[in-house]
Structures are given as structure tokens and as C-alpha cells.
mmCIF file of C-alpha atoms in Angstrom:
data_model
loop_
_atom_site.group_PDB
_atom_site.id
_atom_site.type_symbol
_atom_site.label_atom_id
_atom_site.label_comp_id
_atom_site.label_asym_id
_atom_site.label_seq_id
_atom_site.Cartn_x
_atom_site.Cartn_y
_atom_site.Cartn_z
ATOM 1 C CA UNK A 1 10.771 -14.790 -4.298
ATOM 2 C CA UNK A 2 7.380 -13.720 -3.115
ATOM 3 C CA UNK A 3 7.713 -9.997 -3.256
ATOM 4 C CA UNK A 4 4.384 -8.872 -4.347
ATOM 5 C CA UNK A 5 4.780 -5.158 -4.718
ATOM 6 C CA UNK A 6 7.400 -2.838 -3.565
ATOM 7 C CA UNK A 7 8.860 -5.398 -1.186
ATOM 8 C CA UNK A 8 11.034 -7.059 -3.692
ATOM 9 C CA UNK A 9 13.931 -4.692 -3.600
ATOM 10 C CA UNK A 10 13.780 -3.694 -0.011
ATOM 11 C CA UNK A 11 16.190 -4.809 2.588
ATOM 12 C CA UNK A 12 15.004 -7.869 4.569
ATOM 13 C CA UNK A 13 11.509 -7.506 3.012
ATOM 14 C CA UNK A 14 10.620 -4.546 5.286
ATOM 15 C CA UNK A 15 7.730 -2.289 4.490
ATOM 16 C CA UNK A 16 6.968 1.205 3.525
ATOM 17 C CA UNK A 17 10.344 3.043 3.554
ATOM 18 C CA UNK A 18 10.169 6.031 1.346
ATOM 19 C CA UNK A 19 8.239 9.116 0.772
ATOM 20 C CA UNK A 20 6.040 8.332 -2.167
ATOM 21 C CA UNK A 21 3.430 10.488 -3.775
ATOM 22 C CA UNK A 22 0.520 9.352 -5.978
ATOM 23 C CA UNK A 23 -0.005 10.960 -9.268
ATOM 24 C CA UNK A 24 -3.705 11.475 -10.431
ATOM 25 C CA UNK A 25 -5.133 8.062 -10.642
ATOM 26 C CA UNK A 26 -4.786 6.279 -14.065
ATOM 27 C CA UNK A 27 -5.828 2.668 -14.815
ATOM 28 C CA UNK A 28 -2.765 2.220 -17.029
ATOM 29 C CA UNK A 29 0.266 4.034 -15.590
ATOM 30 C CA UNK A 30 1.690 6.518 -13.277
ATOM 31 C CA UNK A 31 4.631 8.864 -14.098
ATOM 32 C CA UNK A 32 7.977 7.121 -13.088
ATOM 33 C CA UNK A 33 10.111 8.755 -10.613
ATOM 34 C CA UNK A 34 13.559 10.024 -11.764
ATOM 35 C CA UNK A 35 15.207 7.369 -9.544
ATOM 36 C CA UNK A 36 14.059 3.726 -9.789
ATOM 37 C CA UNK A 37 12.609 3.266 -6.412
ATOM 38 C CA UNK A 38 10.117 0.900 -4.884
ATOM 39 C CA UNK A 39 7.616 2.334 -2.478
ATOM 40 C CA UNK A 40 10.038 1.784 0.438
ATOM 41 C CA UNK A 41 12.740 3.774 -1.213
ATOM 42 C CA UNK A 42 14.912 0.775 -2.014
ATOM 43 C CA UNK A 43 16.500 0.585 -5.425
ATOM 44 C CA UNK A 44 14.931 -2.198 -7.472
ATOM 45 C CA UNK A 45 16.450 -4.594 -9.863
ATOM 46 C CA UNK A 46 15.955 -4.152 -13.483
ATOM 47 C CA UNK A 47 12.780 -6.054 -14.853
ATOM 48 C CA UNK A 48 11.408 -7.064 -18.192
ATOM 49 C CA UNK A 49 8.389 -4.994 -19.477
ATOM 50 C CA UNK A 50 5.979 -8.005 -18.710
ATOM 51 C CA UNK A 51 7.319 -8.281 -15.047
ATOM 52 C CA UNK A 52 7.071 -4.605 -14.659
ATOM 53 C CA UNK A 53 3.539 -4.389 -15.939
ATOM 54 C CA UNK A 54 2.373 -7.198 -13.612
ATOM 55 C CA UNK A 55 4.191 -5.923 -10.516
ATOM 56 C CA UNK A 56 3.378 -2.341 -10.949
ATOM 57 C CA UNK A 57 0.014 -2.017 -12.956
ATOM 58 C CA UNK A 58 -0.412 1.621 -12.241
ATOM 59 C CA UNK A 59 3.275 2.382 -12.185
ATOM 60 C CA UNK A 60 5.538 3.057 -9.168
ATOM 61 C CA UNK A 61 4.828 5.742 -6.492
ATOM 62 C CA UNK A 62 6.880 8.918 -6.803
ATOM 63 C CA UNK A 63 8.356 11.193 -4.159
ATOM 64 C CA UNK A 64 6.998 14.696 -4.028
ATOM 65 C CA UNK A 65 6.134 16.781 -0.988
ATOM 66 C CA UNK A 66 4.666 19.005 0.204
ATOM 67 C CA UNK A 67 1.254 18.587 -1.427
ATOM 68 C CA UNK A 68 -1.069 21.417 -2.342
ATOM 69 C CA UNK A 69 -4.372 21.275 -0.615
ATOM 70 C CA UNK A 70 -6.163 19.978 -3.685
ATOM 71 C CA UNK A 71 -3.676 17.190 -4.236
ATOM 72 C CA UNK A 72 -3.947 16.113 -0.602
ATOM 73 C CA UNK A 73 -7.638 16.101 -0.684
ATOM 74 C CA UNK A 74 -7.516 13.946 -3.855
ATOM 75 C CA UNK A 75 -5.212 11.328 -2.181
ATOM 76 C CA UNK A 76 -7.321 11.261 0.894
ATOM 77 C CA UNK A 77 -10.332 10.611 -1.332
ATOM 78 C CA UNK A 78 -8.423 7.713 -2.754
ATOM 79 C CA UNK A 79 -7.736 6.288 0.763
ATOM 80 C CA UNK A 80 -11.550 6.776 1.455
ATOM 81 C CA UNK A 81 -12.469 4.816 -1.667
ATOM 82 C CA UNK A 82 -10.133 1.904 -1.174
ATOM 83 C CA UNK A 83 -12.373 -0.501 0.984
ATOM 84 C CA UNK A 84 -15.183 -0.413 -1.648
ATOM 85 C CA UNK A 85 -12.935 -0.710 -4.527
ATOM 86 C CA UNK A 86 -11.055 -3.662 -3.148
ATOM 87 C CA UNK A 87 -14.394 -5.315 -2.143
ATOM 88 C CA UNK A 88 -15.656 -4.890 -5.760
ATOM 89 C CA UNK A 89 -12.370 -6.339 -7.164
ATOM 90 C CA UNK A 90 -12.758 -9.623 -5.255
ATOM 91 C CA UNK A 91 -16.542 -9.860 -5.559
ATOM 92 C CA UNK A 92 -17.719 -13.289 -6.763
ATOM 93 C CA UNK A 93 -14.329 -15.012 -6.562
ATOM 94 C CA UNK A 94 -14.334 -18.615 -5.260
ATOM 95 C CA UNK A 95 -11.731 -20.118 -3.006
ATOM 96 C CA UNK A 96 -9.654 -21.496 -5.859
ATOM 97 C CA UNK A 97 -9.574 -18.065 -7.557
ATOM 98 C CA UNK A 98 -8.747 -16.277 -4.268
ATOM 99 C CA UNK A 99 -5.784 -18.714 -3.808
ATOM 100 C CA UNK A 100 -4.435 -17.934 -7.289
ATOM 101 C CA UNK A 101 -1.283 -15.843 -7.273
ATOM 102 C CA UNK A 102 -1.735 -12.550 -8.998
ATOM 103 C CA UNK A 103 1.445 -13.256 -11.076
ATOM 104 C CA UNK A 104 3.838 -16.202 -11.275
ATOM 105 C CA UNK A 105 5.703 -16.410 -7.947
ATOM 106 C CA UNK A 106 3.463 -13.643 -6.418
ATOM 107 C CA UNK A 107 1.120 -13.518 -3.594
ATOM 108 C CA UNK A 108 -2.317 -14.974 -3.828
ATOM 109 C CA UNK A 109 -5.430 -12.702 -4.122
ATOM 110 C CA UNK A 110 -6.296 -13.752 -0.577
ATOM 111 C CA UNK A 111 -2.791 -12.896 0.732
ATOM 112 C CA UNK A 112 -3.096 -9.424 -1.045
ATOM 113 C CA UNK A 113 -6.306 -8.556 0.640
ATOM 114 C CA UNK A 114 -5.042 -9.560 4.065
ATOM 115 C CA UNK A 115 -1.712 -7.634 3.379
ATOM 116 C CA UNK A 116 -3.661 -4.458 2.613
ATOM 117 C CA UNK A 117 -5.352 -4.774 5.964
ATOM 118 C CA UNK A 118 -2.008 -5.321 7.685
ATOM 119 C CA UNK A 119 -0.364 -2.514 5.976
ATOM 120 C CA UNK A 120 -3.109 -0.063 6.569
ATOM 121 C CA UNK A 121 -3.293 -0.871 10.291
ATOM 122 C CA UNK A 122 0.275 0.187 10.401
ATOM 123 C CA UNK A 123 -0.536 3.305 8.395
ATOM 124 C CA UNK A 124 -3.245 4.369 10.948
ATOM 125 C CA UNK A 125 -0.673 4.085 13.668
ATOM 126 C CA UNK A 126 1.903 6.060 11.797
ATOM 127 C CA UNK A 127 -0.563 8.832 11.116
ATOM 128 C CA UNK A 128 -1.527 9.133 14.717
ATOM 129 C CA UNK A 129 2.122 9.036 16.021
ATOM 130 C CA UNK A 130 3.122 11.633 13.376
ATOM 131 C CA UNK A 131 0.277 13.969 14.276
ATOM 132 C CA UNK A 132 0.864 13.813 18.071
ATOM 133 C CA UNK A 133 4.576 13.346 18.560
ATOM 134 C CA UNK A 134 7.796 15.145 17.485
ATOM 135 C CA UNK A 135 9.246 13.205 14.493
ATOM 136 C CA UNK A 136 8.686 9.740 16.210
ATOM 137 C CA UNK A 137 10.614 6.814 15.074
ATOM 138 C CA UNK A 138 8.268 4.158 13.552
ATOM 139 C CA UNK A 139 8.858 0.445 13.566
ATOM 140 C CA UNK A 140 9.056 -1.259 10.216
ATOM 141 C CA UNK A 141 7.766 -4.795 9.805
ATOM 142 C CA UNK A 142 8.515 -7.742 7.590
ATOM 143 C CA UNK A 143 5.649 -7.785 5.243
ATOM 144 C CA UNK A 144 6.719 -10.975 3.359
ATOM 145 C CA UNK A 145 6.823 -12.820 6.799
ATOM 146 C CA UNK A 146 3.492 -11.454 7.868
ATOM 147 C CA UNK A 147 1.855 -12.549 4.584
ATOM 148 C CA UNK A 148 3.107 -16.104 5.130
ATOM 149 C CA UNK A 149 1.360 -16.409 8.415
ATOM 150 C CA UNK A 150 -1.633 -18.866 8.476
ATOM 151 C CA UNK A 151 -4.399 -16.228 8.881
ATOM 152 C CA UNK A 152 -3.106 -14.369 5.617
ATOM 153 C CA UNK A 153 -2.970 -17.632 3.793
ATOM 154 C CA UNK A 154 -6.331 -19.160 4.869
ATOM 155 C CA UNK A 155 -8.798 -16.821 6.422
ATOM 156 C CA UNK A 156 -11.805 -15.567 4.345
ATOM 157 C CA UNK A 157 -11.121 -12.201 2.755
ATOM 158 C CA UNK A 158 -14.316 -10.832 4.098
ATOM 159 C CA UNK A 159 -12.699 -10.483 7.565
ATOM 160 C CA UNK A 160 -10.177 -8.067 6.255
ATOM 161 C CA UNK A 161 -12.601 -6.302 4.056
ATOM 162 C CA UNK A 162 -14.708 -5.575 7.125
ATOM 163 C CA UNK A 163 -11.691 -4.458 9.075
ATOM 164 C CA UNK A 164 -10.742 -2.067 6.282
ATOM 165 C CA UNK A 165 -14.356 -0.525 6.223
ATOM 166 C CA UNK A 166 -14.030 0.338 9.847
ATOM 167 C CA UNK A 167 -10.297 1.356 9.842
ATOM 168 C CA UNK A 168 -10.702 3.638 6.867
ATOM 169 C CA UNK A 169 -13.695 5.296 8.206
ATOM 170 C CA UNK A 170 -11.735 6.282 11.248
ATOM 171 C CA UNK A 171 -8.518 7.061 9.286
ATOM 172 C CA UNK A 172 -10.306 9.237 6.635
ATOM 173 C CA UNK A 173 -12.147 11.141 9.314
ATOM 174 C CA UNK A 174 -8.836 11.904 10.982
ATOM 175 C CA UNK A 175 -7.198 13.005 7.824
ATOM 176 C CA UNK A 176 -9.910 15.321 6.870
ATOM 177 C CA UNK A 177 -10.142 16.852 10.357
ATOM 178 C CA UNK A 178 -6.660 17.694 11.318
ATOM 179 C CA UNK A 179 -5.183 21.229 10.426
ATOM 180 C CA UNK A 180 -3.301 21.463 7.217
ATOM 181 C CA UNK A 181 -0.063 22.167 9.234
ATOM 182 C CA UNK A 182 -0.233 18.679 10.541
ATOM 183 C CA UNK A 183 0.842 17.261 7.179
ATOM 184 C CA UNK A 184 4.135 19.247 7.531
ATOM 185 C CA UNK A 185 4.992 17.137 10.481
ATOM 186 C CA UNK A 186 7.139 13.965 10.018
ATOM 187 C CA UNK A 187 7.898 10.498 11.186
ATOM 188 C CA UNK A 188 11.274 8.970 11.258
ATOM 189 C CA UNK A 189 12.171 5.748 9.459
ATOM 190 C CA UNK A 190 15.070 3.993 11.159
ATOM 191 C CA UNK A 191 16.736 3.331 7.871
ATOM 192 C CA UNK A 192 15.469 5.991 5.391
ATOM 193 C CA UNK A 193 15.129 9.012 7.682
ATOM 194 C CA UNK A 194 12.373 11.588 8.023
ATOM 195 C CA UNK A 195 9.089 11.241 6.012
ATOM 196 C CA UNK A 196 6.403 13.930 6.002
ATOM 197 C CA UNK A 197 2.780 13.179 6.621
ATOM 198 C CA UNK A 198 1.951 14.393 3.198
ATOM 199 C CA UNK A 199 4.353 11.643 1.956
ATOM 200 C CA UNK A 200 2.478 9.095 4.170
ATOM 201 C CA UNK A 201 -0.825 10.154 2.686
ATOM 202 C CA UNK A 202 0.615 9.735 -0.895
ATOM 203 C CA UNK A 203 2.119 6.370 0.008
ATOM 204 C CA UNK A 204 -1.226 4.766 1.246
ATOM 205 C CA UNK A 205 -3.361 6.316 -1.411
ATOM 206 C CA UNK A 206 -1.090 4.625 -4.005
ATOM 207 C CA UNK A 207 -0.819 1.431 -2.051
ATOM 208 C CA UNK A 208 -4.528 0.614 -2.123
ATOM 209 C CA UNK A 209 -4.834 1.294 -5.803
ATOM 210 C CA UNK A 210 -1.738 -0.725 -6.556
ATOM 211 C CA UNK A 211 -3.045 -3.897 -4.840
ATOM 212 C CA UNK A 212 -6.545 -3.313 -6.301
ATOM 213 C CA UNK A 213 -5.157 -3.160 -9.633
ATOM 214 C CA UNK A 214 -3.143 -6.515 -9.048
ATOM 215 C CA UNK A 215 -6.586 -8.235 -8.514
ATOM 216 C CA UNK A 216 -8.439 -6.491 -11.389
ATOM 217 C CA UNK A 217 -5.617 -7.215 -13.709
ATOM 218 C CA UNK A 218 -5.571 -10.930 -12.749
ATOM 219 C CA UNK A 219 -9.395 -11.127 -13.348
ATOM 220 C CA UNK A 220 -9.036 -9.606 -16.758
ATOM 221 C CA UNK A 221 -6.183 -11.970 -17.784
ATOM 222 C CA UNK A 222 -8.067 -15.005 -16.668
ATOM 223 C CA UNK A 223 -11.416 -14.038 -17.920
ATOM 224 C CA UNK A 224 -13.075 -14.104 -14.568
ATOM 225 C CA UNK A 225 -15.308 -11.172 -15.423
#
């Protein structure tokens, strides 16, 4: 199974189903939720400590909403920082290293970078729908299938890094500009129900840190500097 992150327990490999919240950033762990959820809200199978550490190097996202203004600002700051952090994480890696799975049976570093771009393009659309429509229904996507497409497997990571630079500049400007009440609005997931915009902020703040830690953890284990 290729599940790289939270996809491993989700139905049909679909993406972003729950209402996660990111705890203050920690390089080692985040507080676990009371329920054992992946970031889509799907129950996950028990794993060994080693598997858990590699799959969730900063811990799992949790599910708390609404956010206080300071908490929300912190998470938006994390979204803003992601492009530079991910670029730094892959800096200097050659093609062989980029095509190394971050864990046994996992996605490669190259696939991870392109996946983050795929996911955050969906995030941008979900924010805009949630801010402008009344509880719109979003369309889930099969992240596993997307990551197996040829562009995700072979294109240079710089393409997605540049995409993330521009995408996050627009997304962060939007998030910092809308009125606070907009974060009380919601989108509707066809399987998991309503999800507040605060929860969407938390999900994607966690998501970027989560995948960046996959790369930095691999570099550390392999001695790549």
C-alpha cells in the first residue's frame, strides 16, 4: 500500500475528510486526538511505534474548532511558511534521492512535493467556495491515484515548488484579509458532513508541516545533511 500520510485509513484513498486542528508546532510530536483519526477523519489501523513515527513524524492532526484569533493567526503563519520550508527540505537532493521513498512502501520525495501542490490547489478552491457560498459541497479526490500519475512521478520538484510559492501568496493574502466571521462558515464533505473554515485552516497548516517532516526525517536517517 502506498498510503503516505493520512490516506492509509481513508475510504477509497480519498483526501482531506475531517476537521483537524494543528497544535503549536513541535518537531517531535503533536498531542494525539482522543479518537484515533487520520486527517480525513477515517479510523486508522493500529501501527507499530516505528511505523507510527515514520508516517506521522509530527503526530496526527486533531479536531478542535473554533479557533481563537491568535491560534488562527499562528496556523495561517504556518501555511505562509510552507513553501520556503519545503524548498529548504529538498534543497541539494539529486534525482536518486528525490526518487527515494520516505519510508518503506511509501511515496518518494518527488511524489510528496507534487502531492503537496495537488492538495493545496484543492485547499485554495475549498477556501474560496467556503468564503463565498452557503455550506457548499466539495469534491473529494483520490490522492493515491493522483500521485501515481506520470507528472507526479517524474517532473522536477521545482515546478511544484514554484507553484506553491504563487499559490500560497494568494491563499495567505486571502486568509489574512477576510473578516473573522468568515472562519465560522463551513463546507460540506459528502461523506463526513460539515467542516468549518477554521478546521480547513488547521488541516492545511498541519498538512504542510507533516510532509516537510517526512522529507527532513528521511534526510536525517540517510545522512544526507
